[in-house]
mmCIF file of C-alpha atoms and ligand atoms in Angstrom:
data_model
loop_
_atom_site.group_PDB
_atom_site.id
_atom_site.type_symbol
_atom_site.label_atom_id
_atom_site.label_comp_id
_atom_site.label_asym_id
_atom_site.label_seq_id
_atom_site.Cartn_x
_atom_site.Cartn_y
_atom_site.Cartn_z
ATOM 1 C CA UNK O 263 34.395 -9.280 -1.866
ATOM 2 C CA UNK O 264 35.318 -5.972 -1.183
ATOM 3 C CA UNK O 265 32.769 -3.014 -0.927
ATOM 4 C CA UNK O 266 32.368 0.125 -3.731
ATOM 5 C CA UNK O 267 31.771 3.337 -2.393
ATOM 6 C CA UNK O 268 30.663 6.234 -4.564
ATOM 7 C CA UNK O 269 31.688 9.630 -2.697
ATOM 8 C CA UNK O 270 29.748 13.103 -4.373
ATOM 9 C CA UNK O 271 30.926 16.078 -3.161
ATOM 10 C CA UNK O 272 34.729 15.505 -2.523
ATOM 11 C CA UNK O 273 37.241 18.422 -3.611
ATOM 12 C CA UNK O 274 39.626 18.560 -1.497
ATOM 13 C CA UNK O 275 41.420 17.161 1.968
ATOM 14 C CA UNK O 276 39.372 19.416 4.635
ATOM 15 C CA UNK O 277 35.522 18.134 4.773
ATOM 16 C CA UNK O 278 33.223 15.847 5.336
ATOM 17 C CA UNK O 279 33.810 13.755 2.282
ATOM 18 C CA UNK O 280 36.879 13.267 2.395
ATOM 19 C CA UNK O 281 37.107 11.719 5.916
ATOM 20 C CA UNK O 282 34.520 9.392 5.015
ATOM 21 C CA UNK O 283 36.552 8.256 1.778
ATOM 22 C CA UNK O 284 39.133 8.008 4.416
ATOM 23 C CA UNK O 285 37.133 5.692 6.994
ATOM 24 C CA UNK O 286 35.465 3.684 4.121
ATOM 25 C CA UNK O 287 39.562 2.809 2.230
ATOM 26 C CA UNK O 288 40.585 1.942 6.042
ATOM 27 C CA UNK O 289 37.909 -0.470 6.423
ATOM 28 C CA UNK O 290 38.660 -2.148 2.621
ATOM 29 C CA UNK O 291 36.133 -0.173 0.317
ATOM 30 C CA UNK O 292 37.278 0.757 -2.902
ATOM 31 C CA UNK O 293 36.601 4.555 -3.421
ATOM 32 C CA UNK O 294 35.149 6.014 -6.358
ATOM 33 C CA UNK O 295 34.359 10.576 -6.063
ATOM 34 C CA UNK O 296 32.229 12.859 -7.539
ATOM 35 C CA UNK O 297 33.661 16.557 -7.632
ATOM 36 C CA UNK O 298 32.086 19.444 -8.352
ATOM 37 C CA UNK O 299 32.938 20.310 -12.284
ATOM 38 C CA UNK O 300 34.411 24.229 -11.410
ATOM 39 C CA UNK O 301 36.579 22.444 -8.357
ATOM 40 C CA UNK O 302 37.820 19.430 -10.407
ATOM 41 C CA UNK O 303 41.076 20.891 -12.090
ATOM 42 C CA UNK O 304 42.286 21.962 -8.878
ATOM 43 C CA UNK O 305 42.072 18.540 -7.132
ATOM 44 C CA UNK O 306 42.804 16.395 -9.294
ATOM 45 C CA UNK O 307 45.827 18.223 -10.180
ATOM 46 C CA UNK O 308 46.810 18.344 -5.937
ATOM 47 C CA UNK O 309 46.264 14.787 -6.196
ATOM 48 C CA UNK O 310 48.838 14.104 -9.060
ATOM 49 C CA UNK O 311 51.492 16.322 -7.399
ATOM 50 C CA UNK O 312 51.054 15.009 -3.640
ATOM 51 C CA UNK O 313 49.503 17.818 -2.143
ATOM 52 C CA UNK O 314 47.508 15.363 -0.329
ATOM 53 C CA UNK O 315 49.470 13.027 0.536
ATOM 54 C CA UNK O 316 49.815 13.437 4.282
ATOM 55 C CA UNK O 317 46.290 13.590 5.249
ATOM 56 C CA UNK O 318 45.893 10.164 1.927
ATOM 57 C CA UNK O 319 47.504 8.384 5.003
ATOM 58 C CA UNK O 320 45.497 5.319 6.658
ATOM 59 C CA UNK O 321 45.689 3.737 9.923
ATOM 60 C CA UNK O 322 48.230 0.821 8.437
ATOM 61 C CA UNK O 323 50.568 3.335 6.943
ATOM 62 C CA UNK O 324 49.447 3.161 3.386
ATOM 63 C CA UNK O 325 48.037 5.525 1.379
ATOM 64 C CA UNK O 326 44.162 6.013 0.337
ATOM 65 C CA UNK O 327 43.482 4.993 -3.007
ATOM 66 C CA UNK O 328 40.524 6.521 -5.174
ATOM 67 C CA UNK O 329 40.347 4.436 -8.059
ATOM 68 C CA UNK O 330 38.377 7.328 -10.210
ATOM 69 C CA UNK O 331 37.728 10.706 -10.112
ATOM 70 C CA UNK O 332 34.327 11.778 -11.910
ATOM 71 C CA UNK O 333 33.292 15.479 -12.512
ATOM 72 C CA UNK O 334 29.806 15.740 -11.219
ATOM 73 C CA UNK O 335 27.533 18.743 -11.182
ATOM 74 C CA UNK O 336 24.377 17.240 -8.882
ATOM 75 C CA UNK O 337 22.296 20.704 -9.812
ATOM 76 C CA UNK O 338 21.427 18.968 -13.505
ATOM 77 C CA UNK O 339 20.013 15.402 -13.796
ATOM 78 C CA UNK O 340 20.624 14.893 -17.636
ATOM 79 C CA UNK O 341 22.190 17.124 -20.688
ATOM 80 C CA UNK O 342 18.690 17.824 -21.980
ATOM 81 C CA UNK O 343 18.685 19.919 -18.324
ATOM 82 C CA UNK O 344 21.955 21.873 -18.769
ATOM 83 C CA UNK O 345 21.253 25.528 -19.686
ATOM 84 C CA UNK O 346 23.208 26.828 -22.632
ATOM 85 C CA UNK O 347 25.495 29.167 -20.500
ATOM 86 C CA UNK O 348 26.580 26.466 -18.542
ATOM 87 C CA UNK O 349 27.803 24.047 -21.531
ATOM 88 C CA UNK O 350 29.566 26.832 -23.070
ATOM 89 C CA UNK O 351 31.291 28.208 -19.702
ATOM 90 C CA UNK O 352 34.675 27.407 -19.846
ATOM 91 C CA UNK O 353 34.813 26.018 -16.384
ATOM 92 C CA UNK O 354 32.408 23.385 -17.963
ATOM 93 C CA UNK O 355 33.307 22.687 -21.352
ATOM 94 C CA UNK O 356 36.245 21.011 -20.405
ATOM 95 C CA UNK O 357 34.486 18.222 -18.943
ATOM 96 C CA UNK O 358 32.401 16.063 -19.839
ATOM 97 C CA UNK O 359 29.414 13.791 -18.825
ATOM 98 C CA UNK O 360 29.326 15.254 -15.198
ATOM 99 C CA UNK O 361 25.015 15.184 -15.286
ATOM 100 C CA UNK O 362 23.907 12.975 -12.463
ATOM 101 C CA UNK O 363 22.997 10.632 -15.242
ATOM 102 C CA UNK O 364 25.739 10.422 -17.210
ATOM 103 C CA UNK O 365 27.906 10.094 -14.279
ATOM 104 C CA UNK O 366 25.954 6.789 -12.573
ATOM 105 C CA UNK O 367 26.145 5.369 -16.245
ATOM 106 C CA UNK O 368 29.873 6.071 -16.630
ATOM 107 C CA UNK O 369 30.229 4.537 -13.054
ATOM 108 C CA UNK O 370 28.189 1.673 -14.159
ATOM 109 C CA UNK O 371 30.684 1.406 -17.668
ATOM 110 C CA UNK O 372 33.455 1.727 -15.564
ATOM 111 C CA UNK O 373 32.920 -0.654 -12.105
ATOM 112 C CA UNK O 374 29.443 -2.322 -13.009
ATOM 113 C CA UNK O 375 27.954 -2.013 -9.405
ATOM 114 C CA UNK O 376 28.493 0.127 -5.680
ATOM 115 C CA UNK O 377 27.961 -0.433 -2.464
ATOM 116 C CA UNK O 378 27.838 2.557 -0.580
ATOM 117 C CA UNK O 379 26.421 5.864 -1.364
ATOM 118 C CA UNK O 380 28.103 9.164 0.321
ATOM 119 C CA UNK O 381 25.944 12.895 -0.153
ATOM 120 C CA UNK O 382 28.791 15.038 1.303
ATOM 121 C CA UNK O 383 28.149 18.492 -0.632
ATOM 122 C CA UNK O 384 25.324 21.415 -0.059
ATOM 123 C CA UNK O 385 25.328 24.982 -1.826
ATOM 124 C CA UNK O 386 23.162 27.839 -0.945
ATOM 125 C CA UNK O 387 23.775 30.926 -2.978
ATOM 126 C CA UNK O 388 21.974 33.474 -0.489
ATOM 127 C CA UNK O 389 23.381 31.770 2.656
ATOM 128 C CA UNK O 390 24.361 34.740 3.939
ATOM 129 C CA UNK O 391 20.580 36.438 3.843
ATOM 130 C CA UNK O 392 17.907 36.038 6.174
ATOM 131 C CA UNK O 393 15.191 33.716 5.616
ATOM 132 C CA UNK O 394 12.771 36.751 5.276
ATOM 133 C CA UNK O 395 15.132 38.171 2.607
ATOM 134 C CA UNK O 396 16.075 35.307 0.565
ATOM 135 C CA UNK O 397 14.886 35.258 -2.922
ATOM 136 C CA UNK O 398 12.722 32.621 -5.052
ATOM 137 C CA UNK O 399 15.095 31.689 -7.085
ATOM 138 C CA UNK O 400 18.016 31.688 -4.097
ATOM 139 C CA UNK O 401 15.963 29.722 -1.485
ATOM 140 C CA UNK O 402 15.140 26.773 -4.545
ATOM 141 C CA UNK O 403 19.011 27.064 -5.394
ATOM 142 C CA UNK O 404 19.582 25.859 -2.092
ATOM 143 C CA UNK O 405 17.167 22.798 -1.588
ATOM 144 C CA UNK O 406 18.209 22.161 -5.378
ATOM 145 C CA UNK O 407 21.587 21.745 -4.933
ATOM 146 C CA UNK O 408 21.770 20.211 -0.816
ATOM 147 C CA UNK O 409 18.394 18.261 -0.667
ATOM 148 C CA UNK O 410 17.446 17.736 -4.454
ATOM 149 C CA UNK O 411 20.859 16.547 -5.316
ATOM 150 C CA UNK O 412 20.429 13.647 -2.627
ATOM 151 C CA UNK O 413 16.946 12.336 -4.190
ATOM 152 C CA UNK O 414 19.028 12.862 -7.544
ATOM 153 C CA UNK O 415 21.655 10.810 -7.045
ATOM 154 C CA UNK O 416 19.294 7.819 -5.207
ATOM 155 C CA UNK O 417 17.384 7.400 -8.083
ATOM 156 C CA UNK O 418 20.232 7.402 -10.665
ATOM 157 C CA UNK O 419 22.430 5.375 -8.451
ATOM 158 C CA UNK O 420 19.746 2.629 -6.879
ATOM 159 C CA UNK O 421 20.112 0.594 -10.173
ATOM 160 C CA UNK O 422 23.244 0.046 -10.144
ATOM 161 C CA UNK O 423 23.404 -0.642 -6.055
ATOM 162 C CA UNK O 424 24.109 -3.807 -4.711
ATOM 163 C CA UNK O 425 20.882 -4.999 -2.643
ATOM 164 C CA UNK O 426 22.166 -4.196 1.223
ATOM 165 C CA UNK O 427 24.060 -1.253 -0.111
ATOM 166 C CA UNK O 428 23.824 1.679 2.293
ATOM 167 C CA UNK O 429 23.444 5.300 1.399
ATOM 168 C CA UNK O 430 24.609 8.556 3.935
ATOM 169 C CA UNK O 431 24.199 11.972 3.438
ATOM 170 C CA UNK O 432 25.073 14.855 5.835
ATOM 171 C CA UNK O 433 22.706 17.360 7.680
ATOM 172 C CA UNK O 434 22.710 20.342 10.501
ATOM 173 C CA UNK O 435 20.829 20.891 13.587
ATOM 174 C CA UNK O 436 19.742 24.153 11.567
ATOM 175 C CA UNK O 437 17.267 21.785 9.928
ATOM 176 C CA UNK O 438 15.322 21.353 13.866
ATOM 177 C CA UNK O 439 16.775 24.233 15.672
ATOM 178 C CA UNK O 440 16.862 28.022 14.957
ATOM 179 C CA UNK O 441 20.531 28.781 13.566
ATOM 180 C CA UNK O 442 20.962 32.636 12.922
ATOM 181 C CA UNK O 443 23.189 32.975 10.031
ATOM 182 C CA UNK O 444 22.473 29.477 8.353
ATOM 183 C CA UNK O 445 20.119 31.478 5.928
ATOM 184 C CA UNK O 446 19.137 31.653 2.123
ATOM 185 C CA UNK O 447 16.660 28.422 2.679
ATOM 186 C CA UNK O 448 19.835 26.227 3.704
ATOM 187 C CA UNK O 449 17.658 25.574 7.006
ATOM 188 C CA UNK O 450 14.638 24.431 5.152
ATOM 189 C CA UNK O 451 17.469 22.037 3.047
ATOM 190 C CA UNK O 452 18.396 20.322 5.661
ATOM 191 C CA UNK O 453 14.830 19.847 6.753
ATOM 192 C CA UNK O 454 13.941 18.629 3.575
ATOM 193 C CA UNK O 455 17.120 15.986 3.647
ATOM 194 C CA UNK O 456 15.879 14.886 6.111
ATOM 195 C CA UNK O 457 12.754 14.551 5.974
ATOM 196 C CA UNK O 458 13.679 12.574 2.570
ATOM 197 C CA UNK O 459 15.546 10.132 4.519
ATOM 198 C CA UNK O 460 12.580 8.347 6.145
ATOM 199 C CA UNK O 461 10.385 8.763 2.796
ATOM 200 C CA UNK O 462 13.618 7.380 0.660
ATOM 201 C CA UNK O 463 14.672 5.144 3.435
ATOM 202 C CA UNK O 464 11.414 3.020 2.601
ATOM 203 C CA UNK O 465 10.809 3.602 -0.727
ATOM 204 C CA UNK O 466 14.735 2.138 -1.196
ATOM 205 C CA UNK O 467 14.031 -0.466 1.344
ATOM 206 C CA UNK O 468 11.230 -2.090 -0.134
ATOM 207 C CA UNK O 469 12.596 -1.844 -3.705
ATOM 208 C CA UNK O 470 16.280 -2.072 -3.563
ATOM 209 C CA UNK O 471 16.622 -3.745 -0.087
ATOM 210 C CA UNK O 472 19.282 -0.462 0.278
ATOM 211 C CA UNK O 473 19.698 1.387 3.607
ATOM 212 C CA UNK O 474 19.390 5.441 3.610
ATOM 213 C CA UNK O 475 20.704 7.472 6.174
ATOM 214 C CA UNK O 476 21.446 10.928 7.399
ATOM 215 C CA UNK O 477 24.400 12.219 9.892
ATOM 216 C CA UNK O 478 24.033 15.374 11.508
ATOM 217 C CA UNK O 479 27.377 16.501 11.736
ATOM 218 C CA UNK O 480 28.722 19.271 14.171
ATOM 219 C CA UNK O 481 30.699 22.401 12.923
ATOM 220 C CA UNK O 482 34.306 21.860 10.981
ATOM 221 C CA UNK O 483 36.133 24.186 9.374
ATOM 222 C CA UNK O 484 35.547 23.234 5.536
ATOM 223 C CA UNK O 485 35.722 25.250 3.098
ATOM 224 C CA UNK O 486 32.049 25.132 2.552
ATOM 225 C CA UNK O 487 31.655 26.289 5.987
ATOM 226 C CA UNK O 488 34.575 29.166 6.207
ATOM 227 C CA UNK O 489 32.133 30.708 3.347
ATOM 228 C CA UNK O 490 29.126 30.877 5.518
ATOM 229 C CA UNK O 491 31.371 33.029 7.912
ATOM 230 C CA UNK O 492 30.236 31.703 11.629
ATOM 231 C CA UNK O 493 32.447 28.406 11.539
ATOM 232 C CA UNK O 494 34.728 29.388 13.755
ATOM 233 C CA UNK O 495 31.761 30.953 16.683
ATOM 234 C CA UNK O 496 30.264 27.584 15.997
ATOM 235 C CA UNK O 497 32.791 25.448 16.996
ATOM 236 C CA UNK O 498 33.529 27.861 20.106
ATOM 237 C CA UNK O 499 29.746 27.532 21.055
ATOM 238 C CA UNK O 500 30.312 23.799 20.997
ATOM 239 C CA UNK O 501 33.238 23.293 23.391
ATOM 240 C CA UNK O 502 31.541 25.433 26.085
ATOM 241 C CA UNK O 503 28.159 23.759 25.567
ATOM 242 C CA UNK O 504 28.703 20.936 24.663
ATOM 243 C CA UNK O 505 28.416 17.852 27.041
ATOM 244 C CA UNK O 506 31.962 16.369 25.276
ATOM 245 C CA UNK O 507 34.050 19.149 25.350
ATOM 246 C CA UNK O 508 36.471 18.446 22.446
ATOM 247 C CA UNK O 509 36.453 19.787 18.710
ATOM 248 C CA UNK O 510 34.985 17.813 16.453
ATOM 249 C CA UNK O 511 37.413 16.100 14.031
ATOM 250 C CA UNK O 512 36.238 14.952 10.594
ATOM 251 C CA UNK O 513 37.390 11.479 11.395
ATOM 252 C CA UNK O 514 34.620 11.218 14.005
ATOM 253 C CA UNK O 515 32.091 11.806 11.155
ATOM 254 C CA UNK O 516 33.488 9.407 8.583
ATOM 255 C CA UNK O 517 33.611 6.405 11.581
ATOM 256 C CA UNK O 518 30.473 7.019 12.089
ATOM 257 C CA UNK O 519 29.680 7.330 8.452
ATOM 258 C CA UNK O 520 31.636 3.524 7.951
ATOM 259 C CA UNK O 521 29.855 2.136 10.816
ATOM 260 C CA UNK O 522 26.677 3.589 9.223
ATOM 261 C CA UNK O 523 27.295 1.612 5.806
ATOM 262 C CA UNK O 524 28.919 -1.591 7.193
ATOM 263 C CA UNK O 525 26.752 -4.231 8.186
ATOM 264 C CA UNK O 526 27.014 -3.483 11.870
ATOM 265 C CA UNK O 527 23.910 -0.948 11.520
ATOM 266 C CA UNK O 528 22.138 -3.356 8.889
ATOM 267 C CA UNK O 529 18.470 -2.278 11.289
ATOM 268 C CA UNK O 530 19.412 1.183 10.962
ATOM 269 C CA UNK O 531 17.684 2.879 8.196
ATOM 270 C CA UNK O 532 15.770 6.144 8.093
ATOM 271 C CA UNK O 533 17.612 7.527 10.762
ATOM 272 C CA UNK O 534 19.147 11.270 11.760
ATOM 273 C CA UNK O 535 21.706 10.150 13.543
ATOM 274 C CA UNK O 536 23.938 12.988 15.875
ATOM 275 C CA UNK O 537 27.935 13.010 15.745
ATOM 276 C CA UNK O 538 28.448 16.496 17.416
ATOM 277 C CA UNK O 539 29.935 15.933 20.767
ATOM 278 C CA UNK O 540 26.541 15.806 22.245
ATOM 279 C CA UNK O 541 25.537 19.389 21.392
ATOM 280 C CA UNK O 542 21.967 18.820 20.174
ATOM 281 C CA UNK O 543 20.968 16.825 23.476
ATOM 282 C CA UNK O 544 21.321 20.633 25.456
ATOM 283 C CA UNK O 545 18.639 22.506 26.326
ATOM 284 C CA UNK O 546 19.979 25.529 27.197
ATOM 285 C CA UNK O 547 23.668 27.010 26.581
ATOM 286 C CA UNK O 548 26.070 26.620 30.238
HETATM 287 P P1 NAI Y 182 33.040 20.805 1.667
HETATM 288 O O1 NAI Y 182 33.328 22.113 1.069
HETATM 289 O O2 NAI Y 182 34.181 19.889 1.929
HETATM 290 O O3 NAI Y 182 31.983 19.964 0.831
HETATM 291 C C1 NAI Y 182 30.968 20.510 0.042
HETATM 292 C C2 NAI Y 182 31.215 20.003 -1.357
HETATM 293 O O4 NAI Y 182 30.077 20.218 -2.177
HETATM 294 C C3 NAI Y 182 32.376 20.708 -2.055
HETATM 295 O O5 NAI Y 182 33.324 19.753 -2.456
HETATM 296 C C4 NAI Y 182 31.717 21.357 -3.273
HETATM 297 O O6 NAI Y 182 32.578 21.389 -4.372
HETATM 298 C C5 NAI Y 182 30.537 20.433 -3.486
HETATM 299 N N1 NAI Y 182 29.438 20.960 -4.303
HETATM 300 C C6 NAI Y 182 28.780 22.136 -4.178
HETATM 301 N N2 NAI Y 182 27.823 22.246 -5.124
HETATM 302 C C7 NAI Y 182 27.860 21.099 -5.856
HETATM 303 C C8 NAI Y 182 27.130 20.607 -6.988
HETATM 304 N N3 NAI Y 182 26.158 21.317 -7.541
HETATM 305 N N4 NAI Y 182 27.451 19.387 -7.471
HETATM 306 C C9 NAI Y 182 28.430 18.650 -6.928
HETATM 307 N N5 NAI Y 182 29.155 19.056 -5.859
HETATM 308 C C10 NAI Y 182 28.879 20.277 -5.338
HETATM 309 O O7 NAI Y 182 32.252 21.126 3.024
HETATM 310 P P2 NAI Y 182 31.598 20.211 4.157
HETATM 311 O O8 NAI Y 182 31.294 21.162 5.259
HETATM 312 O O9 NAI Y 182 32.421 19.028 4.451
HETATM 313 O O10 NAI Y 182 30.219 19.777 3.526
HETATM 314 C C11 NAI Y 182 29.809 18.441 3.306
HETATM 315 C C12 NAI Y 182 28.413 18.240 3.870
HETATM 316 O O11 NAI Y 182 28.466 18.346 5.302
HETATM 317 C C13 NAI Y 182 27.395 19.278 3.398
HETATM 318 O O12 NAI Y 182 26.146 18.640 3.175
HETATM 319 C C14 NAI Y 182 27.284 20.189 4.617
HETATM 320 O O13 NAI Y 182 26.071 20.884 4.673
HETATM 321 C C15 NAI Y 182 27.405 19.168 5.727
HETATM 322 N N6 NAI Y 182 27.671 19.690 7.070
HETATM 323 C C16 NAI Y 182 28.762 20.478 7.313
HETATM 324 C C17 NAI Y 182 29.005 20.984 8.572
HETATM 325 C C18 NAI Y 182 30.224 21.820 8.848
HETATM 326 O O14 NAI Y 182 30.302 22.460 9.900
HETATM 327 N N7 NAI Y 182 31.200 21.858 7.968
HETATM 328 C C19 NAI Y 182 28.091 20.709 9.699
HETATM 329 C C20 NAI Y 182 26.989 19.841 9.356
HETATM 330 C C21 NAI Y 182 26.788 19.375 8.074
#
């Protein structure tokens, strides 16, 4: 039987998520996404007209498949959640059923059971501020929305996940190291991902017999990352520094990302595990 794989956090052809939907169709999963309810028109309608279609190519020639496309806003677990502006915005009230809740039940409706569970999506309002200026409310949108969202989606997800199912989400090395410019509490995000990796890693192990792991990724121009502003300095600072001096290419991440849910890491659980050309193993820039 072939493997499921739910993907949150896909909206278009440039990031993380969509390279691992890529490495997960090559390797025979059927691919279900979750995309962010203000992105969804957009995609879906560059999917129906082809805009994708070169980079929907697979090794073999034929063209990734995802079988559905479910709006999904990972900031609100249920409707009793959803704050009154936000049902009646009309970005929102188009859609419906895109809680983390309602979307693992329509999944469940729709396909019965997954395999594979992909985090690929992070938001930090105040990115762009220090730490020591980030506000309350700006600094718990962050870990709501990048490290919440992950727990979130575990919990709502883990029922319907068949046991040796695999779940991945995506860090930075901001979580460890000092990152100037990674602000508004998306540092202490990442931390908290991962730290939530090891905690979930057993608490899903020992209930679910599911595997839960993190990939910290090195820079790529998404579009997530061409809003913090420093994508493009990042990925210079890498191919000096680096010990593989090459630019990271999304397709790295997603291997890794298969290899990570297939049943050739079936001991590895709990893990941060690097796909950045090396970068985090320096000490000191060359
Ligand atoms: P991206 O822009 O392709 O992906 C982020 C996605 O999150 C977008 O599709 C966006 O619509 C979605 N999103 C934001 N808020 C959401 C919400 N409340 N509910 C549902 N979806 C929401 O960018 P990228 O860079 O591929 O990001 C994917 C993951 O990779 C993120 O966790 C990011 O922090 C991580 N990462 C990225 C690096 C980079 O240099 N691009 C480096 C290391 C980690």
């Amino acid at each position: 039987r072939g493997k499921r794989a739910f993907i949150a956090g896909v909206a278009d052809d440039n990031g993380y998520g969509w390279a691992i939907a890529k490495s997960l169709a090559a390797a025979g999963a059927e691919i279900l996404v979750g995309t962010w309810v203000p992105a969804l028109n957009i995609f879906e309608t560059s999917l129906r007209r082809g805009k994708f279609d070169e980079t929907r190519v697979l090794p073999d020639g034929s063209l990734m498949e995802i079988a559905k496309v479910y709006p999904l806003d990972a900031v609100y677990d249920n409707p009793a959640e959803v704050p009154e502006d936000v049902k009646t915005n009309k970005r929102y009230s188009g859609s419906s059923k895109w809680t983390v809740q309602e979307v693992a039940e329509s999944v469940k409706e729709d396909f019965g059971t997954i395999d594979i569970l992909v985090h690929s999506l992070a938001n930090g309002p105040e990115v762009h501020k220090p730490l020591l200026e980030t506000s309350r409310n700006g600094y718990l949108a962050a870990v709501s929305a990048s490290s919440y969202s992950f727990i979130s989606l575990l919990k709502h997800f883990l029922p319907i996940m068949n046991p040796e199912g695999a779940t991945i989400s995506l860090t930075y090395i901001a979580s460890e190291k000092i990152i100037p410019g990674y602000g508004g509490g998306m540092s202490s995000a990442k931390s908290a991902l991962e730290s939530d990796t090891r905690v979930l890693a057993f608490e899903a192990g020992r209930k679910h017999n599911v595997r839960v792991n993190t990939i910290s990724a090195g820079p790529l121009r998404s579009r997530a990352a061409k809003a913090i502003g420093f994508i493009d300095m990042m990925i210079d600072y890498s191919l000096v520094n680096a010990p593989l001096q090459k630019e990271l290419s999304a397709e790295e991440v997603g291997n890794a990302a298969a290899f990570l849910c297939s049943p050739l890491a079936s001991a590895i659980t709990g893990s941060v595990i690097y796909v950045d050309n090396g970068l985090n193993a320096m000490g000191v820039g060359v």
